[in-house]
Amino acid sequence: MTSIPAPSQKLPRQIDTLQILRGGWYATWVVSFLLLVASISGVGNQRQALKTVGKDAAPSILTAQQLRDSFANIDASLANELLLKPGQNQQALLDFDKNSKKIADRLLAASKNINYLEQEQIVQGLQRNSIDYFLKVQETRDFHKLGNAANTLSAYRAAANIVDEKLLPQAQKLDDLNSKDLERSYSNQAGINGGIILSIAILGLAQIGILVAIQLFLYRRMHRILNLQLLQASIIATIFLGYTLVSFMGAFGNLKIAKEEAFDSLHALRQLRSFSYMANGDESRYLLDPVNAAKHEKSFFNNIQEIIKIPPNSSTQQIIANTEQGLKNENVGGLWGLVLNNISFPTEKEQTAETFRKFDNYLTIDKQVRQLYRSGKVADAIALRIGTDRGQLNAAFDLYRSAQTHLIDLNKTEFDRHIKIGEDGLENFEVIATLALGSVAILTLFGLRPRLMEYL
């Protein structure tokens, strides 16, 4: 009778000490490599976000708004020049020449910071339309010198149309394009930052955990109280993990301050400034072009609505008082609403209140100009409009613009400062990471080598 063999049963193979030591060594090296890749990749993303926000998009956005300022302001200067006889308004001529130079400089700056084909097309369009505008300006001035009022006004309208229909929209389009890039880069970094930090924390803790586990194994299995190399590797791994997390959180923290606290206010202030110049130009057109006075007055108030929307239960004086006391103006709309509710830096509260006060004074004098014009006192209205003495509109606008410049400069300084702090915090990170994690790997090898040699 044939016997049936019993099925064989393999017993689980016990992992020996050599395999455990080798496994710990290999695991340390693999985790160190993964941590090196994750941290360097994360720093690269962080550094790119700082560059995109601080060096690429933000300067282009500000240049675009500065171009809007200059185009709106140069139009107002030309209108002010035409309100009087040729050569009588020297201040308007000086303002026009000053803005001509600014436009040339800002177009050059825009052309040097092109990152996309669409940007290049917009800048080229601005350059072409600027040439057309200045040709129309010359035509306007020629008719003005000849005393031909009808043709002067016709030529001016054509020049103003280039500003309204081409130059200002193109400059805003340049702003919009770069604003999307800035927001996208910032949002992406904010979205992945938590994941990167979590990954680094897990890998870093795993690395430390493996090193501690090896130490404990050597103590229990081989009665080695202390392995100096593994202790050193553990200390370096712990310090590196802390350094990496602090660097990441510090860089993103500074990016967050630069974007949300400084740049958001800075961008709103630059837009506010552009609309202020546009409103100021509408006021001059209102006096220069009686046929279209209602149209220009409507445009003025539309621009003021972009600048500020005051709720019915509030007033400009209440807004000033709230700002000085550090209270929010949450119901205030428009660009001023963004600025008033994003005060973050030392002296910004005082500077914001002072700027708003000067803006309110400008609006008060504007009402006086319109009242004079409506009552038939056109010459008095023009004198109040173009006057540069205290209590006259040009002087009030200059004071408002000067105060706003200080506020812009404050936020620009803070923006640049926090971008630089963020970049400085990541300086030489790749070198430090390579040296630190390389040291961990080498120390682990030398720490385990004598124990491994005992089994070879």
Coordinates of C-alpha atoms in Angstrom, one line a residue, residues 5-455:
P5 CA 3.1 11.9 2.2
A6 CA 2.0 14.5 4.6
P7 CA 1.9 18.1 3.3
S8 CA 5.1 20.0 4.2
Q9 CA 4.8 22.9 6.5
K10 CA 7.4 25.7 6.4
L11 CA 8.1 27.4 9.6
P12 CA 8.5 31.2 9.5
R13 CA 12.1 32.2 9.1
Q14 CA 13.4 34.3 12.0
I15 CA 15.0 37.6 11.0
D16 CA 18.5 37.6 12.4
T17 CA 20.5 40.4 13.9
L18 CA 22.5 41.0 10.7
Q19 CA 19.4 41.5 8.7
I20 CA 17.9 43.9 11.2
L21 CA 21.1 46.0 11.2
R22 CA 21.2 46.0 7.5
G23 CA 17.6 46.9 7.3
G24 CA 18.0 49.8 9.7
W25 CA 21.0 51.0 7.7
Y26 CA 19.1 50.8 4.3
A27 CA 16.0 52.3 5.8
T28 CA 18.0 55.3 7.1
W29 CA 19.6 55.9 3.7
V30 CA 16.3 55.6 1.8
V31 CA 14.4 57.9 4.2
S32 CA 17.4 60.4 4.1
F33 CA 17.3 60.4 0.3
L34 CA 13.5 60.9 0.2
L35 CA 13.7 63.7 2.8
L36 CA 16.4 65.4 0.8
V37 CA 14.3 65.2 -2.4
A38 CA 11.1 66.4 -0.6
S39 CA 12.8 69.3 1.2
I40 CA 14.8 70.5 -1.8
S41 CA 11.7 70.2 -4.1
G42 CA 9.6 72.1 -1.5
V43 CA 12.1 74.8 -1.2
G44 CA 12.2 75.2 -4.9
N45 CA 8.5 75.7 -5.0
Q46 CA 8.6 78.1 -2.1
R47 CA 11.4 80.1 -3.7
Q48 CA 9.6 80.2 -7.1
A49 CA 6.4 81.5 -5.4
L50 CA 8.5 84.3 -3.7
K51 CA 10.0 85.2 -7.1
T52 CA 6.7 85.1 -9.0
V53 CA 4.9 87.2 -6.4
G54 CA 7.8 89.6 -5.5
K55 CA 9.9 89.9 -8.6
D56 CA 7.8 89.0 -11.6
A57 CA 4.1 89.7 -11.2
A58 CA 4.0 92.5 -8.5
P59 CA 6.4 94.9 -10.4
S60 CA 4.4 94.4 -13.6
I61 CA 1.1 95.0 -11.8
L62 CA 2.5 98.2 -10.2
T63 CA 3.9 99.4 -13.5
A64 CA 0.6 98.9 -15.2
Q65 CA -1.2 101.0 -12.6
Q66 CA 1.6 103.6 -12.8
L67 CA 0.9 103.8 -16.6
R68 CA -2.8 104.3 -15.9
D69 CA -1.8 107.1 -13.5
S70 CA 0.4 108.8 -16.0
F71 CA -2.1 108.5 -18.9
A72 CA -5.0 109.8 -16.8
N73 CA -2.8 112.6 -15.3
I74 CA -1.4 113.7 -18.7
D75 CA -4.9 114.0 -20.0
A76 CA -5.8 116.2 -17.1
S77 CA -2.7 118.3 -17.6
L78 CA -3.6 118.9 -21.3
A79 CA -7.2 119.8 -20.4
N80 CA -5.9 122.3 -17.8
E81 CA -3.6 123.8 -20.4
L82 CA -6.5 124.3 -22.8
L83 CA -8.6 126.0 -20.2
L84 CA -6.5 129.1 -20.5
K85 CA -4.9 130.9 -23.5
P86 CA -1.7 129.4 -25.0
G87 CA 1.3 129.7 -22.6
Q88 CA -0.7 131.0 -19.7
N89 CA -0.8 127.8 -17.7
Q90 CA 2.8 127.0 -17.2
Q91 CA 2.1 124.5 -14.4
A92 CA 0.0 122.4 -16.7
L93 CA 2.8 122.4 -19.3
L94 CA 5.3 121.3 -16.7
D95 CA 3.0 118.6 -15.5
F96 CA 2.5 117.4 -19.1
D97 CA 6.2 117.2 -19.7
K98 CA 6.8 115.4 -16.4
N99 CA 4.2 112.8 -17.2
S100 CA 5.5 112.3 -20.7
K101 CA 8.9 111.3 -19.3
K102 CA 7.1 109.0 -16.8
I103 CA 5.2 107.3 -19.6
A104 CA 8.4 106.7 -21.5
D105 CA 10.2 105.3 -18.4
R106 CA 7.3 103.1 -17.4
L107 CA 6.8 101.7 -20.9
L108 CA 10.5 100.8 -20.9
A109 CA 10.1 99.1 -17.5
A110 CA 7.1 97.2 -18.7
S111 CA 9.0 96.0 -21.8
K112 CA 11.8 94.7 -19.6
N113 CA 9.5 92.6 -17.4
I114 CA 7.7 90.5 -20.0
N115 CA 7.0 86.9 -19.1
Y116 CA 4.3 86.0 -21.6
L117 CA 3.5 86.6 -25.2
E118 CA 0.2 88.3 -24.3
Q119 CA 2.2 90.7 -22.1
E120 CA 4.4 91.6 -25.0
Q121 CA 1.4 92.2 -27.2
I122 CA -0.2 94.5 -24.7
V123 CA 3.0 96.5 -24.2
Q124 CA 3.4 96.9 -27.9
G125 CA -0.1 98.1 -28.2
L126 CA 0.5 100.7 -25.4
Q127 CA 3.6 101.9 -27.3
R128 CA 1.8 102.3 -30.6
N129 CA -1.2 104.0 -29.1
S130 CA 1.0 106.3 -27.1
I131 CA 2.6 107.6 -30.3
D132 CA -0.9 108.2 -31.8
Y133 CA -1.9 110.0 -28.6
F134 CA 1.1 112.4 -28.7
L135 CA 0.5 113.1 -32.4
K136 CA -3.1 114.2 -31.5
V137 CA -1.8 116.2 -28.6
Q138 CA 0.4 118.2 -31.0
E139 CA -2.5 118.7 -33.3
T140 CA -4.6 120.0 -30.4
R141 CA -1.9 122.4 -29.3
D142 CA -1.4 123.7 -32.9
F143 CA -5.1 124.5 -33.2
H144 CA -5.0 126.1 -29.7
K145 CA -2.2 128.4 -30.7
L146 CA -4.1 129.5 -33.7
G147 CA -7.1 130.3 -31.5
N148 CA -9.3 127.8 -33.4
A149 CA -11.5 126.7 -30.5
A150 CA -13.7 124.3 -32.4
N151 CA -10.9 122.4 -34.0
T152 CA -9.0 122.5 -30.7
L153 CA -11.8 120.8 -28.9
S154 CA -12.3 118.3 -31.7
A155 CA -8.7 117.3 -31.6
Y156 CA -8.7 117.1 -27.9
R157 CA -11.7 114.8 -27.9
A158 CA -9.8 112.5 -30.3
A159 CA -6.8 112.5 -28.0
A160 CA -9.0 111.9 -25.0
N161 CA -10.7 109.0 -26.8
I162 CA -7.3 107.3 -27.3
V163 CA -6.7 107.6 -23.6
D164 CA -10.2 106.3 -22.6
E165 CA -10.7 103.6 -25.2
K166 CA -7.2 102.3 -25.7
L167 CA -4.5 103.3 -23.3
L168 CA -6.3 103.0 -20.0
P169 CA -8.0 99.7 -20.8
Q170 CA -4.7 98.2 -22.1
A171 CA -2.9 99.3 -18.9
Q172 CA -5.6 97.7 -16.9
K173 CA -5.4 94.5 -19.0
L174 CA -1.7 94.3 -18.2
D175 CA -2.6 94.6 -14.5
D176 CA -5.3 91.9 -14.8
L177 CA -3.0 89.5 -16.6
N178 CA -0.2 89.8 -14.0
S179 CA -2.7 89.8 -11.1
K180 CA -4.0 86.4 -12.2
D181 CA -0.5 85.1 -12.3
L182 CA 0.2 86.4 -8.8
E183 CA -3.0 85.1 -7.3
R184 CA -2.5 81.7 -9.0
S185 CA 1.1 81.3 -7.8
Y186 CA 0.2 82.4 -4.3
S187 CA -2.9 80.2 -4.1
N188 CA -1.0 77.2 -5.4
Q189 CA 1.8 77.7 -2.8
A190 CA -0.8 78.1 -0.1
G191 CA -2.5 74.9 -1.2
I192 CA 0.6 72.7 -1.4
N193 CA 2.5 74.2 1.5
G194 CA 0.6 72.2 4.1
G195 CA 1.2 69.0 2.2
I196 CA 4.9 69.7 1.8
I197 CA 5.4 70.5 5.5
L198 CA 3.4 67.3 6.5
S199 CA 5.5 65.2 4.2
I200 CA 8.8 66.6 5.5
A201 CA 7.6 66.2 9.1
I202 CA 6.6 62.5 8.5
L203 CA 9.9 61.7 6.7
G204 CA 12.0 63.6 9.3
L205 CA 10.2 61.9 12.2
A206 CA 10.6 58.6 10.5
Q207 CA 14.3 59.2 10.1
I208 CA 14.7 60.1 13.8
G209 CA 12.5 57.1 14.7
I210 CA 14.6 54.6 12.8
L211 CA 17.8 56.0 14.3
V212 CA 16.3 55.7 17.8
A213 CA 15.0 52.2 17.1
I214 CA 18.5 51.1 16.0
Q215 CA 20.0 52.5 19.2
L216 CA 17.4 50.6 21.3
F217 CA 18.0 47.4 19.3
L218 CA 21.8 47.6 19.9
Y219 CA 21.2 48.2 23.6
R220 CA 18.8 45.3 24.0
R221 CA 20.3 42.8 21.7
M222 CA 24.0 43.6 21.9
H223 CA 24.2 45.5 25.2
R224 CA 25.7 48.6 23.6
I225 CA 24.8 51.4 25.9
L226 CA 25.7 54.2 23.5
N227 CA 26.6 54.4 19.9
L228 CA 28.3 57.8 19.4
Q229 CA 27.9 58.0 15.7
L230 CA 24.2 57.1 15.8
L231 CA 23.7 59.6 18.6
Q232 CA 25.4 62.3 16.4
A233 CA 23.2 61.3 13.4
S234 CA 20.1 61.6 15.6
I235 CA 21.0 65.0 16.8
I236 CA 21.8 66.2 13.3
A237 CA 18.5 64.7 12.0
T238 CA 16.5 66.4 14.8
I239 CA 18.2 69.8 14.2
F240 CA 17.7 69.5 10.5
L241 CA 14.0 68.7 10.8
G242 CA 13.5 71.7 13.1
Y243 CA 15.5 74.0 10.7
T244 CA 13.6 72.8 7.7
L245 CA 10.1 73.3 9.2
V246 CA 11.1 76.7 10.6
S247 CA 12.5 77.7 7.2
F248 CA 9.4 76.6 5.3
M249 CA 6.9 78.1 7.7
G250 CA 9.0 81.3 8.0
A251 CA 9.2 81.7 4.2
F252 CA 5.5 81.1 3.6
G253 CA 4.7 83.3 6.6
N254 CA 6.6 86.2 5.1
L255 CA 5.1 85.5 1.7
K256 CA 1.6 85.6 3.3
I257 CA 2.4 89.0 5.0
A258 CA 3.8 90.4 1.8
K259 CA 0.8 89.3 -0.2
E260 CA -2.2 89.7 2.1
E261 CA -1.1 92.6 4.3
A262 CA 1.2 94.6 2.1
F263 CA 0.5 93.9 -1.5
D264 CA -3.3 93.8 -1.3
S265 CA -3.2 97.3 0.2
L266 CA -0.5 98.4 -2.2
H267 CA -2.5 97.2 -5.2
A268 CA -5.7 98.8 -3.9
L269 CA -3.8 102.1 -3.3
R270 CA -2.4 102.1 -6.8
Q271 CA -5.8 101.4 -8.3
L272 CA -7.3 104.1 -6.1
R273 CA -4.6 106.5 -7.3
S274 CA -5.4 105.7 -11.0
F275 CA -9.1 106.3 -10.5
S276 CA -8.3 109.6 -8.6
Y277 CA -6.3 110.8 -11.6
M278 CA -9.1 109.8 -13.9
A279 CA -11.7 111.6 -11.8
N280 CA -9.4 114.7 -11.7
G281 CA -9.2 114.6 -15.5
D282 CA -13.0 114.3 -15.8
E283 CA -13.3 117.5 -13.7
S284 CA -11.1 119.4 -16.2
R285 CA -13.1 118.0 -19.1
Y286 CA -16.3 119.1 -17.4
L287 CA -15.1 122.7 -17.6
L288 CA -13.4 122.4 -21.0
D289 CA -16.2 120.7 -22.9
P290 CA -19.6 122.3 -22.0
V291 CA -21.4 120.2 -24.7
N292 CA -20.4 117.0 -23.0
A293 CA -20.3 118.4 -19.4
A294 CA -23.0 116.0 -18.2
K295 CA -21.2 113.0 -19.6
H296 CA -17.9 114.1 -17.9
E297 CA -19.7 114.8 -14.6
K298 CA -21.2 111.3 -14.7
S299 CA -17.8 109.8 -15.4
F300 CA -16.3 111.7 -12.5
F301 CA -18.9 110.3 -10.0
N302 CA -18.5 106.8 -11.5
N303 CA -14.8 107.0 -10.8
I304 CA -15.5 108.3 -7.3
Q305 CA -17.8 105.3 -6.8
E306 CA -14.9 103.0 -7.7
I307 CA -12.8 104.8 -5.1
I308 CA -15.3 104.8 -2.3
K309 CA -18.9 103.9 -1.4
I310 CA -20.0 105.4 1.9
P311 CA -23.0 103.7 3.5
P312 CA -26.0 105.9 4.3
N313 CA -25.5 105.7 8.0
S314 CA -21.9 106.9 7.9
S315 CA -19.9 110.0 6.8
T316 CA -16.3 110.8 5.9
Q317 CA -15.7 112.3 9.3
Q318 CA -16.9 109.1 11.0
I319 CA -14.6 107.1 8.7
I320 CA -11.7 109.3 9.7
A321 CA -12.5 108.9 13.4
N322 CA -12.8 105.1 13.2
T323 CA -9.5 104.9 11.4
E324 CA -7.7 107.1 14.0
Q325 CA -9.2 104.9 16.8
G326 CA -8.1 101.7 15.1
L327 CA -11.7 100.6 14.4
K328 CA -12.9 98.8 11.3
N329 CA -14.9 100.5 8.6
E330 CA -16.5 97.3 7.4
N331 CA -19.4 98.9 5.6
V332 CA -17.3 101.2 3.5
G333 CA -17.0 99.9 -0.1
G334 CA -14.8 100.6 -3.0
L335 CA -11.0 100.7 -3.0
W336 CA -10.9 102.8 0.1
G337 CA -12.8 100.1 1.9
L338 CA -10.1 97.6 1.0
V339 CA -7.4 100.0 2.3
L340 CA -9.2 101.0 5.5
N341 CA -9.8 97.5 6.5
N342 CA -6.3 96.1 5.9
I343 CA -4.2 98.3 8.2
S344 CA -1.3 96.1 9.4
F345 CA 1.9 98.0 9.9
P346 CA 3.3 100.7 12.4
T347 CA 2.2 104.3 11.5
E348 CA -0.1 102.9 8.7
K349 CA -3.2 103.8 10.8
E350 CA -2.1 107.5 11.1
Q351 CA -1.0 107.8 7.5
T352 CA -4.3 106.2 6.2
A353 CA -6.4 108.6 8.3
E354 CA -4.4 111.6 7.0
T355 CA -4.6 110.5 3.4
F356 CA -8.4 110.0 3.7
R357 CA -8.7 113.4 5.3
K358 CA -7.0 115.0 2.3
F359 CA -9.1 113.1 -0.1
D360 CA -12.2 114.4 1.7
N361 CA -10.9 117.9 1.4
Y362 CA -10.3 117.5 -2.3
L363 CA -14.0 116.4 -2.7
T364 CA -15.2 119.4 -0.7
I365 CA -13.4 121.8 -3.1
D366 CA -14.6 119.9 -6.1
K367 CA -18.2 120.7 -5.0
Q368 CA -17.3 124.4 -4.8
V369 CA -15.9 124.2 -8.4
R370 CA -19.2 122.7 -9.7
Q371 CA -21.3 125.2 -7.7
L372 CA -19.4 128.1 -9.3
Y373 CA -19.8 126.6 -12.8
R374 CA -23.5 126.0 -12.4
S375 CA -24.1 129.5 -11.2
G376 CA -22.5 130.8 -14.4
K377 CA -19.2 131.9 -12.7
V378 CA -17.1 129.9 -15.2
A379 CA -13.9 132.0 -14.9
D380 CA -14.0 131.6 -11.1
A381 CA -14.6 127.9 -11.4
I382 CA -11.6 127.5 -13.7
A383 CA -9.5 129.6 -11.4
L384 CA -10.4 127.4 -8.4
R385 CA -9.9 124.3 -10.5
I386 CA -6.4 125.0 -11.8
G387 CA -5.1 127.1 -8.8
T388 CA -2.2 125.9 -6.8
D389 CA -2.7 128.0 -3.7
R390 CA -4.1 126.7 -0.5
G391 CA -7.8 126.1 -0.7
Q392 CA -7.7 125.6 -4.5
L393 CA -8.3 122.3 -6.2
N394 CA -4.8 121.5 -7.7
A395 CA -3.2 122.3 -4.4
A396 CA -5.7 120.0 -2.6
F397 CA -5.1 117.2 -5.1
D398 CA -1.3 117.5 -4.7
L399 CA -1.6 117.3 -0.9
Y400 CA -3.8 114.2 -1.3
R401 CA -1.4 112.7 -3.8
S402 CA 1.6 113.3 -1.6
A403 CA -0.1 111.7 1.5
Q404 CA -1.1 108.8 -0.7
T405 CA 2.5 108.4 -1.9
H406 CA 3.7 108.0 1.7
L407 CA 1.1 105.4 2.3
I408 CA 2.1 103.6 -1.0
D409 CA 5.7 103.7 0.0
L410 CA 5.0 102.3 3.4
N411 CA 3.3 99.2 2.0
K412 CA 5.9 98.8 -0.8
T413 CA 8.7 98.9 1.7
E414 CA 7.0 96.2 3.9
F415 CA 6.2 94.1 0.8
D416 CA 9.8 94.2 -0.4
R417 CA 11.1 93.6 3.2
H418 CA 9.0 90.5 3.8
I419 CA 9.8 89.0 0.3
K420 CA 13.5 89.5 1.1
I421 CA 13.2 87.9 4.6
G422 CA 11.5 85.0 3.0
E423 CA 14.2 84.6 0.4
D424 CA 17.0 85.0 2.9
G425 CA 15.5 82.3 5.1
L426 CA 15.9 79.8 2.2
E427 CA 19.4 80.9 1.3
N428 CA 21.9 78.0 0.9
F429 CA 19.2 75.5 1.9
E430 CA 20.2 72.9 -0.7
V431 CA 23.8 72.9 0.5
I432 CA 22.8 72.7 4.2
A433 CA 20.3 69.9 3.4
T434 CA 22.8 67.9 1.4
L435 CA 25.5 68.2 4.1
A436 CA 23.1 67.4 7.0
L437 CA 21.4 64.4 5.4
G438 CA 24.7 63.2 3.9
S439 CA 26.2 63.4 7.4
V440 CA 23.3 61.4 8.8
A441 CA 23.8 58.7 6.2
I442 CA 27.5 58.5 6.7
L443 CA 27.4 58.5 10.5
T444 CA 24.8 55.7 10.4
L445 CA 27.1 53.7 8.2
F446 CA 30.1 54.2 10.5
G447 CA 28.0 53.6 13.5
L448 CA 26.7 50.2 12.3
R449 CA 29.8 49.1 10.5
P450 CA 31.7 47.6 13.5
R451 CA 28.5 45.7 14.5
L452 CA 28.0 44.5 10.9
M453 CA 31.7 43.4 10.7
E454 CA 31.1 41.1 13.7
Y455 CA 28.8 38.9 11.4

